[in-house]
Amino acid sequence: MDRVQSATPQHSAVPRGADRSAGPGPSDGGPGSRRAAAQRQQMRQDLATAAMELFASQGYEETTVDQIAAAAGVARRTFFRYFRSKEEAIFPDHDDTLVRVADLLASAEPEEHPLDVVCRGIKEVLRMYASTPAVSVARYQLIRQVPALREREIAVVARYERLFTRYLLGRFDTAEEIPPGWQRGGEDDSMLAEVSAAAVVAAHNHVLRRWLRAGGRGDVEAQLDHSFEVIRRTFWASAEPGARRRGALVAPGANVTGWEDGAASALSASPGGEVLITVARTDAPLDVVVDSIRAALSGAKQA
């Protein structure tokens, strides 16, 4: 497998005319920096396009970095300025998107519900795919055929999940009020942060793959918004007196209506509660999975 071991691509200058990539320019934020950033992004896209075309036409294992670089009109060393391996070239947008999502989390208003902030963050990832439906569908079909690319995709997804978990833990640490029986910074907060981050990412992946299997047709953002509502009802609703939804407070004696009235909150769960395990198919719609969990909970209570 063509791979280099450096942790970060090196961006040394390339003499003009050495190959088609001039390399990144100044980083002072001026016109030259923006132009260099645009050139860098274009080169990443060109290399990714060349890689996808070669993988599709002659096979992933049969394609080398030298062939990808030649197809993009650059030297081998230029390829390794932008990607560490040939499988990484299939995901050219995630580095920039991860930075954009991190900035979104950092700039969120303290009054905004943290789960809503995370949902806005993952929507940036969805929009990255939706901006080029044909490319995204082709990439999805290719990834399904090549285990190495599938493993790379899983690693990329994990980066977003870790980012969201850290953000939620940071918000929990600054919460002024916590539900009775919880300890700030304890295992409950850590569990809820990880579960919530995983749920948001899983919902995104489910909706995205369903959209990709449909050929990139349909209002994928509306489908994702629906999944967010299911997650909110399942994990974050609270009618317990005095229990705080992170970012919102339900006052004692308040009359809670709407979707909050019909869902039990993970926030109000008692530490001594029993564990319930359910089984669902991985391709089952999210609302079907949630319904099966609710049915199982209802049966456990009756028993």
Coordinates of C-alpha atoms in Angstrom, one line a residue:
M1 CA 0.0 0.0 0.0
D2 CA 1.3 3.4 -0.9
R3 CA 1.7 5.3 2.4
V4 CA 3.9 7.7 4.2
Q5 CA 4.2 7.8 8.0
S6 CA 4.3 11.5 8.7
A7 CA 1.6 12.7 11.0
T8 CA 0.9 15.9 9.0
P9 CA 1.4 16.5 5.3
Q10 CA 4.4 18.7 4.6
H11 CA 3.8 21.8 2.5
S12 CA 7.3 22.8 1.4
A13 CA 7.5 25.3 -1.5
V14 CA 7.7 23.9 -5.0
P15 CA 9.6 25.8 -7.7
R16 CA 7.3 27.3 -10.3
G17 CA 7.1 24.9 -13.3
A18 CA 8.3 21.9 -11.3
D19 CA 4.7 20.5 -11.6
R20 CA 1.2 21.8 -11.7
S21 CA 1.0 22.4 -7.9
A22 CA 2.7 25.6 -6.6
G23 CA 2.1 24.6 -3.0
P24 CA 0.5 26.7 -0.3
G25 CA 1.4 30.4 0.0
P26 CA 1.4 32.9 2.8
S27 CA -0.7 32.4 5.9
D28 CA -1.3 36.0 6.9
G29 CA -5.0 35.9 5.9
G30 CA -4.5 38.4 3.0
P31 CA -5.3 37.9 -0.6
G32 CA -2.2 35.8 -1.2
S33 CA -3.2 33.5 1.6
R34 CA -6.8 33.1 0.4
R35 CA -5.5 32.4 -3.2
A36 CA -3.1 29.8 -1.8
A37 CA -5.9 28.2 0.2
A38 CA -8.1 28.0 -2.9
Q39 CA -5.3 26.5 -4.9
R40 CA -4.6 24.0 -2.2
Q41 CA -8.3 23.0 -2.1
Q42 CA -8.4 22.7 -5.9
M43 CA -5.4 20.5 -5.9
R44 CA -6.9 18.2 -3.3
Q45 CA -10.1 17.9 -5.4
D46 CA -8.1 17.2 -8.5
L47 CA -6.1 14.4 -6.8
A48 CA -9.3 13.0 -5.3
T49 CA -11.0 13.0 -8.7
A50 CA -8.1 11.3 -10.3
A51 CA -8.0 8.7 -7.6
M52 CA -11.7 7.9 -7.8
E53 CA -11.6 7.6 -11.6
L54 CA -8.6 5.2 -11.4
F55 CA -10.1 3.1 -8.6
A56 CA -13.3 2.8 -10.6
S57 CA -11.7 1.9 -13.9
Q58 CA -8.8 -0.4 -12.9
G59 CA -9.4 -1.3 -9.2
Y60 CA -8.3 0.0 -5.9
E61 CA -5.4 -2.5 -5.3
E62 CA -4.1 -2.0 -8.8
T63 CA -3.9 1.8 -8.6
T64 CA -0.7 3.4 -7.3
V65 CA 0.1 6.8 -6.0
D66 CA 2.3 7.4 -9.0
Q67 CA -0.6 6.8 -11.3
I68 CA -2.9 9.1 -9.3
A69 CA -0.3 11.9 -9.4
A70 CA 0.3 11.4 -13.1
A71 CA -3.4 11.5 -13.9
A72 CA -3.7 14.8 -11.9
G73 CA -0.6 16.2 -13.7
V74 CA 1.7 16.5 -10.7
A75 CA 4.7 14.7 -9.2
R76 CA 4.5 11.9 -6.6
R77 CA 6.0 14.2 -4.0
T78 CA 3.1 16.7 -4.5
F79 CA 0.6 14.0 -3.8
F80 CA 2.1 13.4 -0.4
R81 CA 1.9 17.1 0.4
Y82 CA -1.8 16.7 0.4
F83 CA -2.5 13.1 1.4
R84 CA -0.7 10.5 3.5
S85 CA -2.0 7.5 1.5
K86 CA -4.1 6.7 -1.5
E87 CA -7.2 5.8 0.6
E88 CA -7.1 9.2 2.2
A89 CA -7.4 10.8 -1.2
I90 CA -11.0 9.6 -1.3
F91 CA -11.9 12.0 1.6
P92 CA -10.5 15.4 0.5
D93 CA -13.1 17.6 2.3
H94 CA -13.1 16.2 5.8
D95 CA -10.1 18.1 7.2
D96 CA -11.6 21.5 6.3
T97 CA -15.1 20.4 7.4
L98 CA -13.8 19.3 10.8
V99 CA -12.2 22.7 11.3
R100 CA -15.4 24.4 10.3
V101 CA -17.4 22.3 12.7
A102 CA -15.0 23.0 15.5
D103 CA -15.3 26.7 14.9
L104 CA -19.1 26.4 14.9
L105 CA -19.0 24.7 18.3
A106 CA -16.6 27.2 19.8
S107 CA -18.6 30.2 18.6
A108 CA -22.0 28.8 19.8
E109 CA -24.0 31.0 22.2
P110 CA -24.1 29.7 25.8
E111 CA -27.9 30.0 25.8
E112 CA -28.3 27.5 22.9
H113 CA -29.1 24.0 23.8
P114 CA -25.9 22.0 23.4
L115 CA -27.6 19.2 21.6
D116 CA -28.9 21.7 19.1
V117 CA -25.3 23.0 18.6
V118 CA -24.1 19.5 17.9
C119 CA -26.9 18.9 15.4
R120 CA -25.9 22.1 13.6
G121 CA -22.4 20.9 13.5
I122 CA -23.1 17.5 12.0
K123 CA -25.4 19.2 9.4
E124 CA -22.2 20.9 8.1
V125 CA -20.9 17.4 7.3
L126 CA -24.2 16.5 5.5
R127 CA -24.0 19.7 3.4
M128 CA -20.5 18.7 2.4
Y129 CA -21.8 15.6 0.8
A130 CA -25.0 17.2 -0.5
S131 CA -23.0 19.9 -2.4
T132 CA -21.8 17.3 -4.9
P133 CA -24.4 14.5 -5.1
A134 CA -22.9 12.7 -8.1
V135 CA -19.4 12.6 -6.5
S136 CA -20.8 11.5 -3.2
V137 CA -22.9 8.7 -4.7
A138 CA -19.9 7.4 -6.7
R139 CA -17.7 7.6 -3.6
Y140 CA -20.3 5.7 -1.6
Q141 CA -20.5 2.9 -4.2
L142 CA -16.7 2.7 -4.3
I143 CA -16.3 2.5 -0.5
R144 CA -18.8 -0.4 -0.3
Q145 CA -16.5 -2.4 -2.6
V146 CA -13.2 -1.7 -0.9
P147 CA -12.7 -2.7 2.8
A148 CA -9.7 -0.4 3.2
L149 CA -11.8 2.6 2.2
R150 CA -14.6 1.5 4.5
E151 CA -12.1 1.4 7.4
R152 CA -10.9 4.9 6.5
E153 CA -14.4 6.2 6.5
I154 CA -15.0 4.8 10.0
A155 CA -11.9 6.5 11.2
V156 CA -13.1 9.8 9.7
V157 CA -16.5 9.5 11.3
A158 CA -14.9 8.8 14.7
R159 CA -13.2 12.2 14.6
Y160 CA -16.5 14.0 14.5
E161 CA -17.9 11.9 17.3
R162 CA -14.9 12.7 19.6
L163 CA -15.2 16.4 18.8
F164 CA -18.9 16.4 19.7
T165 CA -18.3 14.4 22.9
R166 CA -15.6 16.9 24.1
Y167 CA -17.9 19.8 23.4
L168 CA -20.8 18.3 25.4
L169 CA -18.5 17.5 28.3
G170 CA -17.3 21.0 28.3
R171 CA -20.9 22.3 28.4
F172 CA -21.7 19.9 31.2
D173 CA -18.8 21.1 33.3
T174 CA -20.1 24.7 33.1
A175 CA -23.7 23.9 33.9
E176 CA -25.0 25.8 36.9
E177 CA -27.6 23.2 37.8
I178 CA -27.7 19.4 37.5
P179 CA -30.4 16.9 38.2
P180 CA -30.6 15.3 41.6
G181 CA -28.3 12.3 42.0
W182 CA -25.9 13.4 39.4
Q183 CA -22.3 14.6 40.0
R184 CA -20.7 17.2 37.8
G185 CA -17.8 15.6 35.9
G186 CA -18.9 12.1 37.1
E187 CA -19.7 9.0 35.0
D188 CA -23.3 10.1 34.2
D189 CA -22.2 13.2 32.4
S190 CA -19.5 11.3 30.6
M191 CA -22.0 8.7 29.6
L192 CA -24.6 11.1 28.4
A193 CA -22.1 13.1 26.4
E194 CA -20.8 10.0 24.6
V195 CA -24.3 8.5 24.0
S196 CA -25.7 11.8 22.7
A197 CA -22.7 12.4 20.4
A198 CA -22.9 8.9 19.1
A199 CA -26.6 9.2 18.5
V200 CA -26.3 12.4 16.5
V201 CA -23.5 10.9 14.3
A202 CA -25.4 7.6 13.8
A203 CA -28.5 9.5 12.8
H204 CA -26.5 11.5 10.3
N205 CA -24.9 8.3 8.9
H206 CA -28.2 6.6 8.6
V207 CA -29.9 9.5 6.7
L208 CA -26.9 10.0 4.5
R209 CA -26.6 6.4 3.4
R210 CA -30.3 6.2 2.7
W211 CA -30.0 9.3 0.6
L212 CA -26.9 7.9 -1.2
R213 CA -28.6 4.6 -1.9
A214 CA -31.4 6.7 -3.5
G215 CA -28.9 8.2 -5.9
G216 CA -28.6 11.5 -4.0
R217 CA -32.2 12.4 -4.5
G218 CA -34.6 13.9 -2.0
D219 CA -34.5 16.6 0.7
V220 CA -31.7 15.1 2.8
E221 CA -31.6 18.0 5.3
A222 CA -35.3 17.6 6.1
Q223 CA -34.7 13.9 6.7
L224 CA -31.9 14.7 9.1
D225 CA -34.0 17.3 10.9
H226 CA -36.6 14.6 11.5
S227 CA -34.0 12.3 13.0
F228 CA -32.8 15.1 15.3
E229 CA -36.3 15.5 16.7
V230 CA -36.4 11.7 17.4
I231 CA -33.1 12.0 19.3
R232 CA -34.3 15.0 21.3
R233 CA -37.5 13.2 22.3
T234 CA -35.5 10.1 23.2
F235 CA -32.5 11.4 25.1
W236 CA -33.2 15.0 26.1
A237 CA -36.8 15.6 27.0
S238 CA -37.5 16.1 30.7
A239 CA -40.7 16.5 32.6
E240 CA -39.1 15.7 35.9
P241 CA -39.6 18.6 38.4
G242 CA -36.5 20.7 38.6
A243 CA -34.6 18.6 36.1
R244 CA -32.4 20.6 33.8
R245 CA -32.2 20.0 30.1
R246 CA -28.7 21.3 29.5
G247 CA -29.4 24.8 28.4
A248 CA -33.0 24.8 29.7
L249 CA -34.7 24.4 33.0
V250 CA -38.1 22.8 33.7
A251 CA -39.4 24.5 36.9
P252 CA -41.0 22.5 39.6
G253 CA -44.7 22.1 39.0
A254 CA -44.4 23.3 35.4
N255 CA -46.9 21.9 32.9
V256 CA -44.8 20.4 30.2
T257 CA -46.6 19.8 26.8
G258 CA -45.7 18.7 23.3
W259 CA -43.1 16.1 22.6
E260 CA -41.6 16.5 26.0
D261 CA -44.7 15.1 27.6
G262 CA -44.3 11.7 26.0
A263 CA -40.6 10.8 26.5
A264 CA -38.6 9.8 29.4
S265 CA -35.3 11.6 29.8
A266 CA -31.9 10.0 30.2
L267 CA -31.2 13.0 32.4
S268 CA -33.8 12.0 35.0
A269 CA -32.8 8.3 35.1
S270 CA -32.0 7.0 38.5
P271 CA -28.5 5.5 39.1
G272 CA -30.1 2.3 40.4
G273 CA -32.3 1.6 37.3
E274 CA -32.1 -1.8 35.6
V275 CA -30.4 -2.3 32.3
L276 CA -32.5 -3.1 29.2
I277 CA -31.0 -4.5 26.0
T278 CA -32.9 -4.5 22.7
V279 CA -31.8 -5.8 19.3
A280 CA -32.5 -4.1 15.9
R281 CA -31.3 -4.5 12.4
T282 CA -28.7 -2.0 11.3
D283 CA -30.7 -1.0 8.2
A284 CA -33.9 -0.4 10.2
P285 CA -35.2 3.3 10.1
L286 CA -34.3 5.2 13.2
D287 CA -38.0 5.8 14.2
V288 CA -38.6 2.1 14.0
V289 CA -35.6 1.4 16.3
V290 CA -36.9 4.0 18.8
D291 CA -40.4 2.5 18.7
S292 CA -39.0 -0.9 19.5
I293 CA -37.0 0.5 22.5
R294 CA -40.2 2.2 23.8
A295 CA -42.1 -1.0 23.4
A296 CA -39.4 -2.9 25.3
L297 CA -39.4 -0.3 28.1
S298 CA -43.2 -0.5 28.4
G299 CA -43.0 -4.3 28.7
A300 CA -40.3 -4.1 31.3
K301 CA -42.4 -1.7 33.4
Q302 CA -45.4 -4.0 33.2
A303 CA -43.3 -7.0 34.2

